[in-house]
């Protein structure tokens, strides 16, 4: 077992708190497209700053990526400053992006030709879970790569599950988030209807949450973020939209009809087009509110 540092690329809303969990563990090298973010992180957490993805990869045995989609992960592999120019035989690329299975299989095949291991390891639990190190991490990899990845992932997650071969982690994460999206839309629509029918949202939730219609959305997200009017920005709606699309593509690929997920994807894409790329995922409920002419806050 070597003691070379771990490299972390992508210090976004979830990447930064995940990387922070690794800062105390051993050496950490960070890279971020917007350099100022990486500088700030390096200063705050005592990490080393890499000038390029290549330099980050050259310094480490394990490289972790956490970018918006698999497209960006595939794109930073190539070029003179890309990951492939720095990764050495025997290294491991752990992709914590909520990506897509097909691209990950393609990336894994390219890396395997060079003797580099790959695992998709997307996470669930939000930015709070990342800060606390209590994420659920869904790993797609062969047995050996999973065994090698696990100790590192356990610094970021309390539940690290091997769910299948490369791509399986991304598939499961996409379906998880599609279920989250369906719940958000359904709770938003149902509550808007109830408020218009004269039942205050807070009363409705108090009852729903001790009844069979309850969910994480009704028990936690809506009370903490919508009823309070806090609307924190923790996870971009654009990213949830991407996740639902991945889930819909997966169902199509395996020949399963998914009208409910397809419709949820359409609604989220509409919300994304209306609210923009930096809107938070729960703001999909804002659109339901404004169309219904009600506010759930209160
Ligand atoms: P953000 O949009 O907050 O951050 C994205 C990160 O990717 C930033 O570091 C950004 O750099 C970098 N980036 C964007 N485009 C490129 C590019 N072309 N080349 C290199 N780097 C790039 O996203 P999150 O951190 O929220 O999400 C990251 C992944 O984690 C996504 O797949 C998301 O679906 C998933 N996820 C997010 C959760 C959350 O609660 N936020 C929860 C679970 C999963 P820059 O600073 O330059 O913009």
mmCIF file of C-alpha atoms and ligand atoms in Angstrom:
data_model
loop_
_atom_site.group_PDB
_atom_site.id
_atom_site.type_symbol
_atom_site.label_atom_id
_atom_site.label_comp_id
_atom_site.label_asym_id
_atom_site.label_seq_id
_atom_site.Cartn_x
_atom_site.Cartn_y
_atom_site.Cartn_z
ATOM 1 C CA UNK A 1 0.000 0.000 0.000
ATOM 2 C CA UNK A 2 1.562 3.282 -1.054
ATOM 3 C CA UNK A 3 1.184 6.620 0.654
ATOM 4 C CA UNK A 4 0.850 8.852 -2.338
ATOM 5 C CA UNK A 5 -1.864 11.485 -1.975
ATOM 6 C CA UNK A 6 -5.392 11.267 -3.261
ATOM 7 C CA UNK A 7 -6.389 13.733 -5.966
ATOM 8 C CA UNK A 8 -9.840 15.341 -5.990
ATOM 9 C CA UNK A 9 -11.122 17.156 -9.081
ATOM 10 C CA UNK A 10 -14.327 19.194 -8.977
ATOM 11 C CA UNK A 11 -14.865 21.279 -5.849
ATOM 12 C CA UNK A 12 -18.516 22.141 -6.473
ATOM 13 C CA UNK A 13 -21.476 22.150 -4.075
ATOM 14 C CA UNK A 14 -21.012 18.479 -3.168
ATOM 15 C CA UNK A 15 -17.407 17.933 -4.257
ATOM 16 C CA UNK A 16 -15.954 20.482 -1.828
ATOM 17 C CA UNK A 17 -17.456 18.995 1.366
ATOM 18 C CA UNK A 18 -16.580 15.480 0.136
ATOM 19 C CA UNK A 19 -12.983 16.491 -0.493
ATOM 20 C CA UNK A 20 -12.865 18.159 2.923
ATOM 21 C CA UNK A 21 -13.556 14.748 4.519
ATOM 22 C CA UNK A 22 -10.402 13.437 2.854
ATOM 23 C CA UNK A 23 -8.194 16.353 3.809
ATOM 24 C CA UNK A 24 -7.406 14.998 7.245
ATOM 25 C CA UNK A 25 -6.844 11.444 6.062
ATOM 26 C CA UNK A 26 -3.634 11.595 4.087
ATOM 27 C CA UNK A 27 -2.188 13.847 1.453
ATOM 28 C CA UNK A 28 -4.758 15.556 -0.717
ATOM 29 C CA UNK A 29 -4.185 17.260 -4.067
ATOM 30 C CA UNK A 30 -7.026 19.308 -5.545
ATOM 31 C CA UNK A 31 -7.867 20.748 -8.933
ATOM 32 C CA UNK A 32 -10.873 22.812 -9.969
ATOM 33 C CA UNK A 33 -11.693 24.433 -13.304
ATOM 34 C CA UNK A 34 -12.141 27.785 -11.613
ATOM 35 C CA UNK A 35 -8.792 28.054 -9.904
ATOM 36 C CA UNK A 36 -9.884 30.514 -7.216
ATOM 37 C CA UNK A 37 -12.167 27.842 -5.737
ATOM 38 C CA UNK A 38 -9.304 25.365 -5.531
ATOM 39 C CA UNK A 39 -7.010 27.973 -3.997
ATOM 40 C CA UNK A 40 -9.560 28.791 -1.351
ATOM 41 C CA UNK A 41 -10.100 25.099 -0.613
ATOM 42 C CA UNK A 42 -6.377 24.326 -0.463
ATOM 43 C CA UNK A 43 -5.830 27.160 1.977
ATOM 44 C CA UNK A 44 -8.735 26.199 4.206
ATOM 45 C CA UNK A 45 -7.933 22.477 4.316
ATOM 46 C CA UNK A 46 -4.180 22.261 3.899
ATOM 47 C CA UNK A 47 -4.397 20.536 0.517
ATOM 48 C CA UNK A 48 -1.937 20.852 -2.361
ATOM 49 C CA UNK A 49 -3.043 22.717 -5.437
ATOM 50 C CA UNK A 50 -2.537 21.101 -8.853
ATOM 51 C CA UNK A 51 -2.230 23.323 -11.915
ATOM 52 C CA UNK A 52 -3.902 20.859 -14.285
ATOM 53 C CA UNK A 53 -5.797 17.541 -14.184
ATOM 54 C CA UNK A 54 -2.578 15.935 -15.467
ATOM 55 C CA UNK A 55 -0.551 17.273 -12.536
ATOM 56 C CA UNK A 56 -3.208 16.155 -10.056
ATOM 57 C CA UNK A 57 -3.254 12.641 -11.534
ATOM 58 C CA UNK A 58 0.540 12.406 -11.690
ATOM 59 C CA UNK A 59 0.770 13.078 -7.956
ATOM 60 C CA UNK A 60 -1.754 10.463 -6.859
ATOM 61 C CA UNK A 61 -2.620 6.763 -6.859
ATOM 62 C CA UNK A 62 -6.331 7.419 -6.552
ATOM 63 C CA UNK A 63 -8.032 10.195 -8.489
ATOM 64 C CA UNK A 64 -11.585 11.215 -7.614
ATOM 65 C CA UNK A 65 -13.768 13.199 -9.994
ATOM 66 C CA UNK A 66 -17.015 14.984 -9.077
ATOM 67 C CA UNK A 67 -18.205 16.935 -12.112
ATOM 68 C CA UNK A 68 -21.698 17.779 -13.400
ATOM 69 C CA UNK A 69 -22.065 14.918 -15.915
ATOM 70 C CA UNK A 70 -20.058 12.085 -17.463
ATOM 71 C CA UNK A 71 -19.482 14.335 -20.463
ATOM 72 C CA UNK A 72 -17.162 16.599 -18.447
ATOM 73 C CA UNK A 73 -15.408 13.574 -16.938
ATOM 74 C CA UNK A 74 -14.731 12.101 -20.379
ATOM 75 C CA UNK A 75 -13.561 15.502 -21.610
ATOM 76 C CA UNK A 76 -10.897 15.976 -18.931
ATOM 77 C CA UNK A 77 -9.275 12.651 -19.829
ATOM 78 C CA UNK A 78 -7.727 13.969 -23.029
ATOM 79 C CA UNK A 79 -5.310 16.641 -24.151
ATOM 80 C CA UNK A 80 -1.822 17.543 -22.980
ATOM 81 C CA UNK A 81 -3.147 18.615 -19.557
ATOM 82 C CA UNK A 82 -5.734 15.841 -19.290
ATOM 83 C CA UNK A 83 -5.956 13.033 -16.733
ATOM 84 C CA UNK A 84 -4.623 10.373 -19.090
ATOM 85 C CA UNK A 85 -1.373 12.287 -19.457
ATOM 86 C CA UNK A 86 -0.820 12.015 -15.695
ATOM 87 C CA UNK A 87 -2.399 8.726 -14.597
ATOM 88 C CA UNK A 88 0.123 5.954 -14.103
ATOM 89 C CA UNK A 89 -0.340 2.192 -14.515
ATOM 90 C CA UNK A 90 -1.941 0.765 -11.383
ATOM 91 C CA UNK A 91 -3.802 3.980 -10.544
ATOM 92 C CA UNK A 92 -7.531 4.129 -9.811
ATOM 93 C CA UNK A 93 -10.077 6.635 -11.089
ATOM 94 C CA UNK A 94 -13.110 6.907 -8.819
ATOM 95 C CA UNK A 95 -15.905 8.881 -10.431
ATOM 96 C CA UNK A 96 -18.315 10.352 -7.867
ATOM 97 C CA UNK A 97 -20.203 12.289 -10.525
ATOM 98 C CA UNK A 98 -23.854 11.260 -10.961
ATOM 99 C CA UNK A 99 -23.004 10.147 -14.463
ATOM 100 C CA UNK A 100 -24.340 7.798 -17.088
ATOM 101 C CA UNK A 101 -23.573 4.098 -17.360
ATOM 102 C CA UNK A 102 -22.656 4.002 -21.060
ATOM 103 C CA UNK A 103 -20.047 6.772 -20.830
ATOM 104 C CA UNK A 104 -18.569 5.189 -17.715
ATOM 105 C CA UNK A 105 -18.202 1.837 -19.439
ATOM 106 C CA UNK A 106 -16.420 3.608 -22.297
ATOM 107 C CA UNK A 107 -14.098 5.421 -19.873
ATOM 108 C CA UNK A 108 -13.398 2.182 -17.969
ATOM 109 C CA UNK A 109 -12.462 0.384 -21.197
ATOM 110 C CA UNK A 110 -10.030 3.123 -22.202
ATOM 111 C CA UNK A 111 -8.414 3.116 -18.777
ATOM 112 C CA UNK A 112 -8.197 -0.681 -18.655
ATOM 113 C CA UNK A 113 -6.024 -0.616 -21.805
ATOM 114 C CA UNK A 114 -3.497 1.347 -19.743
ATOM 115 C CA UNK A 115 -3.742 -0.768 -16.608
ATOM 116 C CA UNK A 116 -5.794 1.835 -14.738
ATOM 117 C CA UNK A 117 -8.829 0.783 -12.680
ATOM 118 C CA UNK A 118 -12.173 2.597 -12.702
ATOM 119 C CA UNK A 119 -15.257 2.654 -10.483
ATOM 120 C CA UNK A 120 -18.390 4.767 -10.693
ATOM 121 C CA UNK A 121 -19.242 5.868 -7.168
ATOM 122 C CA UNK A 122 -22.087 8.388 -7.189
ATOM 123 C CA UNK A 123 -23.440 9.585 -3.880
ATOM 124 C CA UNK A 124 -26.734 10.401 -2.192
ATOM 125 C CA UNK A 125 -27.346 12.397 0.959
ATOM 126 C CA UNK A 126 -26.937 15.989 -0.171
ATOM 127 C CA UNK A 127 -24.460 18.614 0.902
ATOM 128 C CA UNK A 128 -25.359 18.047 4.589
ATOM 129 C CA UNK A 129 -24.535 14.363 4.241
ATOM 130 C CA UNK A 130 -21.286 15.227 2.487
ATOM 131 C CA UNK A 131 -20.254 17.548 5.321
ATOM 132 C CA UNK A 132 -21.074 14.914 7.911
ATOM 133 C CA UNK A 133 -19.465 12.052 5.972
ATOM 134 C CA UNK A 134 -22.748 10.136 6.004
ATOM 135 C CA UNK A 135 -23.388 9.793 2.283
ATOM 136 C CA UNK A 136 -24.740 6.652 0.674
ATOM 137 C CA UNK A 137 -22.270 5.658 -2.043
ATOM 138 C CA UNK A 138 -23.300 3.310 -4.868
ATOM 139 C CA UNK A 139 -20.328 1.640 -6.470
ATOM 140 C CA UNK A 140 -20.138 0.048 -9.902
ATOM 141 C CA UNK A 141 -16.882 -1.878 -10.252
ATOM 142 C CA UNK A 142 -15.291 -5.318 -10.326
ATOM 143 C CA UNK A 143 -14.752 -6.957 -6.940
ATOM 144 C CA UNK A 144 -11.078 -6.079 -6.685
ATOM 145 C CA UNK A 145 -11.612 -2.405 -7.538
ATOM 146 C CA UNK A 146 -14.483 -2.181 -5.070
ATOM 147 C CA UNK A 147 -12.345 -3.650 -2.289
ATOM 148 C CA UNK A 148 -9.632 -1.140 -3.082
ATOM 149 C CA UNK A 149 -12.048 1.816 -3.236
ATOM 150 C CA UNK A 150 -14.005 1.058 -0.110
ATOM 151 C CA UNK A 151 -11.662 2.339 2.647
ATOM 152 C CA UNK A 152 -11.344 5.715 0.946
ATOM 153 C CA UNK A 153 -15.059 6.001 0.219
ATOM 154 C CA UNK A 154 -15.840 5.215 3.859
ATOM 155 C CA UNK A 155 -14.333 8.560 4.824
ATOM 156 C CA UNK A 156 -17.127 10.213 2.851
ATOM 157 C CA UNK A 157 -20.025 7.828 3.290
ATOM 158 C CA UNK A 158 -21.561 5.728 6.042
ATOM 159 C CA UNK A 159 -23.072 3.288 3.557
ATOM 160 C CA UNK A 160 -20.792 2.141 0.755
ATOM 161 C CA UNK A 161 -22.512 -0.479 -1.414
ATOM 162 C CA UNK A 162 -21.147 -2.538 -4.268
ATOM 163 C CA UNK A 163 -24.179 -2.640 -6.580
ATOM 164 C CA UNK A 164 -22.774 -4.280 -9.725
ATOM 165 C CA UNK A 165 -20.214 -3.853 -12.511
ATOM 166 C CA UNK A 166 -19.057 -0.497 -13.933
ATOM 167 C CA UNK A 167 -22.116 1.629 -14.748
ATOM 168 C CA UNK A 168 -24.356 0.022 -12.121
ATOM 169 C CA UNK A 169 -23.705 2.784 -9.580
ATOM 170 C CA UNK A 170 -24.739 5.416 -12.071
ATOM 171 C CA UNK A 171 -27.833 3.469 -13.081
ATOM 172 C CA UNK A 172 -28.992 3.131 -9.473
ATOM 173 C CA UNK A 173 -28.254 6.769 -8.657
ATOM 174 C CA UNK A 174 -30.237 7.939 -11.702
ATOM 175 C CA UNK A 175 -33.258 5.872 -10.686
ATOM 176 C CA UNK A 176 -32.969 7.135 -7.092
ATOM 177 C CA UNK A 177 -33.044 10.700 -8.300
ATOM 178 C CA UNK A 178 -35.880 10.013 -10.714
ATOM 179 C CA UNK A 179 -37.884 8.800 -7.712
ATOM 180 C CA UNK A 180 -36.912 11.954 -5.837
ATOM 181 C CA UNK A 181 -38.098 14.056 -8.789
ATOM 182 C CA UNK A 182 -41.433 12.252 -8.981
ATOM 183 C CA UNK A 183 -41.902 12.861 -5.259
ATOM 184 C CA UNK A 184 -41.043 16.541 -5.480
ATOM 185 C CA UNK A 185 -43.502 17.118 -8.310
ATOM 186 C CA UNK A 186 -46.235 15.018 -6.707
ATOM 187 C CA UNK A 187 -45.910 16.659 -3.274
ATOM 188 C CA UNK A 188 -45.858 20.107 -4.903
ATOM 189 C CA UNK A 189 -48.964 19.421 -6.977
ATOM 190 C CA UNK A 190 -50.845 17.749 -4.121
ATOM 191 C CA UNK A 191 -50.101 20.516 -1.621
ATOM 192 C CA UNK A 192 -50.984 23.267 -4.087
ATOM 193 C CA UNK A 193 -54.348 21.563 -4.569
ATOM 194 C CA UNK A 194 -54.921 21.219 -0.839
ATOM 195 C CA UNK A 195 -54.046 24.859 -0.125
ATOM 196 C CA UNK A 196 -56.516 25.954 -2.796
ATOM 197 C CA UNK A 197 -59.097 23.652 -1.250
ATOM 198 C CA UNK A 198 -58.611 25.409 2.099
ATOM 199 C CA UNK A 199 -56.181 23.078 3.934
ATOM 200 C CA UNK A 200 -53.036 24.968 5.025
ATOM 201 C CA UNK A 201 -49.828 23.306 3.780
ATOM 202 C CA UNK A 202 -48.472 22.898 7.319
ATOM 203 C CA UNK A 203 -51.650 21.130 8.467
ATOM 204 C CA UNK A 204 -51.682 18.957 5.377
ATOM 205 C CA UNK A 205 -48.048 17.902 5.904
ATOM 206 C CA UNK A 206 -48.563 17.185 9.603
ATOM 207 C CA UNK A 207 -51.239 14.662 8.636
ATOM 208 C CA UNK A 208 -49.546 13.299 5.503
ATOM 209 C CA UNK A 209 -46.398 12.671 7.487
ATOM 210 C CA UNK A 210 -48.184 10.278 9.808
ATOM 211 C CA UNK A 211 -50.037 8.718 6.882
ATOM 212 C CA UNK A 212 -49.130 6.488 3.963
ATOM 213 C CA UNK A 213 -48.369 9.254 1.480
ATOM 214 C CA UNK A 214 -45.283 10.495 3.339
ATOM 215 C CA UNK A 215 -41.798 10.614 1.835
ATOM 216 C CA UNK A 216 -38.411 12.258 2.386
ATOM 217 C CA UNK A 217 -39.768 15.176 0.387
ATOM 218 C CA UNK A 218 -42.828 15.627 2.614
ATOM 219 C CA UNK A 219 -41.065 14.841 5.880
ATOM 220 C CA UNK A 220 -37.869 16.806 5.451
ATOM 221 C CA UNK A 221 -37.386 18.835 2.295
ATOM 222 C CA UNK A 222 -40.665 20.723 2.090
ATOM 223 C CA UNK A 223 -40.937 21.533 5.836
ATOM 224 C CA UNK A 224 -37.308 22.686 6.070
ATOM 225 C CA UNK A 225 -36.927 24.513 2.789
ATOM 226 C CA UNK A 226 -40.322 25.455 1.348
ATOM 227 C CA UNK A 227 -42.603 26.150 4.330
ATOM 228 C CA UNK A 228 -39.833 28.224 5.907
ATOM 229 C CA UNK A 229 -39.280 30.175 2.692
ATOM 230 C CA UNK A 230 -35.546 29.375 3.018
ATOM 231 C CA UNK A 231 -35.101 27.858 -0.476
ATOM 232 C CA UNK A 232 -31.366 27.174 -0.014
ATOM 233 C CA UNK A 233 -29.396 26.394 -3.165
ATOM 234 C CA UNK A 234 -27.704 23.029 -2.558
ATOM 235 C CA UNK A 235 -28.347 20.964 -5.690
ATOM 236 C CA UNK A 236 -29.017 22.435 -9.083
ATOM 237 C CA UNK A 237 -32.306 21.665 -10.803
ATOM 238 C CA UNK A 238 -30.289 21.245 -14.018
ATOM 239 C CA UNK A 239 -28.467 18.304 -12.413
ATOM 240 C CA UNK A 240 -31.683 16.626 -11.260
ATOM 241 C CA UNK A 241 -33.065 17.072 -14.776
ATOM 242 C CA UNK A 242 -29.941 15.339 -16.106
ATOM 243 C CA UNK A 243 -30.437 12.459 -13.639
ATOM 244 C CA UNK A 244 -34.046 11.868 -14.682
ATOM 245 C CA UNK A 245 -32.953 11.828 -18.330
ATOM 246 C CA UNK A 246 -30.344 9.172 -17.530
ATOM 247 C CA UNK A 247 -32.997 7.055 -15.779
ATOM 248 C CA UNK A 248 -35.401 7.418 -18.739
ATOM 249 C CA UNK A 249 -32.654 6.436 -21.196
ATOM 250 C CA UNK A 250 -31.814 3.422 -19.052
ATOM 251 C CA UNK A 251 -35.422 2.217 -19.076
ATOM 252 C CA UNK A 252 -35.615 2.670 -22.838
ATOM 253 C CA UNK A 253 -32.351 0.805 -23.311
ATOM 254 C CA UNK A 254 -33.605 -2.225 -21.419
ATOM 255 C CA UNK A 255 -37.103 -2.073 -22.943
ATOM 256 C CA UNK A 256 -39.163 -0.961 -19.937
ATOM 257 C CA UNK A 257 -41.983 1.564 -20.430
ATOM 258 C CA UNK A 258 -41.575 4.562 -18.146
ATOM 259 C CA UNK A 259 -44.396 7.032 -18.801
ATOM 260 C CA UNK A 260 -44.290 8.454 -15.274
ATOM 261 C CA UNK A 261 -40.544 9.058 -15.346
ATOM 262 C CA UNK A 262 -40.743 10.427 -18.895
ATOM 263 C CA UNK A 263 -43.407 12.946 -17.864
ATOM 264 C CA UNK A 264 -41.428 13.950 -14.779
ATOM 265 C CA UNK A 265 -38.419 14.518 -17.005
ATOM 266 C CA UNK A 266 -40.461 16.770 -19.286
ATOM 267 C CA UNK A 267 -41.763 18.787 -16.342
ATOM 268 C CA UNK A 268 -38.272 19.203 -14.899
ATOM 269 C CA UNK A 269 -36.853 20.260 -18.262
ATOM 270 C CA UNK A 270 -39.600 22.871 -18.538
ATOM 271 C CA UNK A 271 -38.795 24.099 -15.026
ATOM 272 C CA UNK A 272 -35.086 24.218 -15.883
ATOM 273 C CA UNK A 273 -35.781 26.233 -19.041
ATOM 274 C CA UNK A 274 -37.921 28.676 -17.042
ATOM 275 C CA UNK A 275 -35.818 29.000 -13.884
ATOM 276 C CA UNK A 276 -32.333 28.733 -15.351
ATOM 277 C CA UNK A 277 -29.151 26.741 -14.777
ATOM 278 C CA UNK A 278 -28.472 27.933 -11.245
ATOM 279 C CA UNK A 279 -31.948 27.304 -9.776
ATOM 280 C CA UNK A 280 -32.176 24.788 -6.935
ATOM 281 C CA UNK A 281 -33.990 21.491 -7.539
ATOM 282 C CA UNK A 282 -36.792 22.254 -5.088
ATOM 283 C CA UNK A 283 -37.629 25.399 -7.015
ATOM 284 C CA UNK A 284 -39.605 23.101 -9.336
ATOM 285 C CA UNK A 285 -42.222 23.544 -6.609
ATOM 286 C CA UNK A 286 -42.076 27.313 -7.105
ATOM 287 C CA UNK A 287 -43.316 26.853 -10.638
ATOM 288 C CA UNK A 288 -46.196 24.689 -9.451
ATOM 289 C CA UNK A 289 -47.038 27.369 -6.868
ATOM 290 C CA UNK A 290 -47.018 30.186 -9.386
ATOM 291 C CA UNK A 291 -49.098 28.259 -11.928
ATOM 292 C CA UNK A 292 -51.632 27.384 -9.239
ATOM 293 C CA UNK A 293 -51.564 30.910 -7.827
ATOM 294 C CA UNK A 294 -50.762 29.730 -4.276
ATOM 295 C CA UNK A 295 -47.864 29.847 -1.829
ATOM 296 C CA UNK A 296 -47.048 26.889 0.385
ATOM 297 C CA UNK A 297 -44.999 28.982 2.780
ATOM 298 C CA UNK A 298 -46.543 29.567 6.155
HETATM 299 P P1 LIG B 1 -21.806 22.085 -9.058
HETATM 300 O O1 LIG B 1 -22.455 22.622 -10.251
HETATM 301 O O2 LIG B 1 -21.946 22.784 -7.757
HETATM 302 O O3 LIG B 1 -20.214 21.922 -9.320
HETATM 303 C C1 LIG B 1 -19.740 21.358 -10.504
HETATM 304 C C2 LIG B 1 -18.246 21.189 -10.440
HETATM 305 O O4 LIG B 1 -17.789 20.706 -11.714
HETATM 306 C C3 LIG B 1 -17.483 22.501 -10.182
HETATM 307 O O5 LIG B 1 -16.304 22.177 -9.499
HETATM 308 C C4 LIG B 1 -17.194 22.964 -11.600
HETATM 309 O O6 LIG B 1 -16.074 23.811 -11.685
HETATM 310 C C5 LIG B 1 -16.864 21.650 -12.262
HETATM 311 N N1 LIG B 1 -17.033 21.708 -13.722
HETATM 312 C C6 LIG B 1 -18.140 22.079 -14.401
HETATM 313 N N2 LIG B 1 -17.914 21.978 -15.722
HETATM 314 C C7 LIG B 1 -16.642 21.545 -15.874
HETATM 315 C C8 LIG B 1 -15.824 21.270 -16.986
HETATM 316 N N3 LIG B 1 -16.291 21.383 -18.231
HETATM 317 N N4 LIG B 1 -14.563 20.855 -16.770
HETATM 318 C C9 LIG B 1 -14.087 20.724 -15.524
HETATM 319 N N5 LIG B 1 -14.805 20.983 -14.412
HETATM 320 C C10 LIG B 1 -16.073 21.383 -14.589
HETATM 321 O O7 LIG B 1 -22.290 20.560 -8.945
HETATM 322 P P2 LIG B 1 -22.390 19.639 -7.645
HETATM 323 O O8 LIG B 1 -21.135 19.679 -6.882
HETATM 324 O O9 LIG B 1 -23.672 19.893 -6.953
HETATM 325 O O10 LIG B 1 -22.558 18.205 -8.353
HETATM 326 C C11 LIG B 1 -21.477 17.433 -8.842
HETATM 327 C C12 LIG B 1 -22.024 16.044 -9.157
HETATM 328 O O11 LIG B 1 -22.537 15.463 -7.952
HETATM 329 C C13 LIG B 1 -23.185 16.082 -10.166
HETATM 330 O O12 LIG B 1 -23.123 14.949 -10.997
HETATM 331 C C14 LIG B 1 -24.415 16.018 -9.253
HETATM 332 O O13 LIG B 1 -25.540 15.489 -9.942
HETATM 333 C C15 LIG B 1 -23.916 15.133 -8.129
HETATM 334 N N6 LIG B 1 -24.603 15.277 -6.840
HETATM 335 C C16 LIG B 1 -24.837 16.516 -6.268
HETATM 336 C C17 LIG B 1 -25.500 16.607 -5.054
HETATM 337 C C18 LIG B 1 -25.776 17.919 -4.367
HETATM 338 O O14 LIG B 1 -26.472 17.922 -3.338
HETATM 339 N N7 LIG B 1 -25.272 19.061 -4.841
HETATM 340 C C19 LIG B 1 -25.982 15.392 -4.361
HETATM 341 C C20 LIG B 1 -25.604 14.153 -4.994
HETATM 342 C C21 LIG B 1 -24.981 14.110 -6.202
HETATM 343 P P3 LIG B 1 -16.217 25.427 -11.549
HETATM 344 O O15 LIG B 1 -15.967 25.726 -10.107
HETATM 345 O O16 LIG B 1 -15.173 25.932 -12.458
HETATM 346 O O17 LIG B 1 -17.617 25.783 -11.996
#
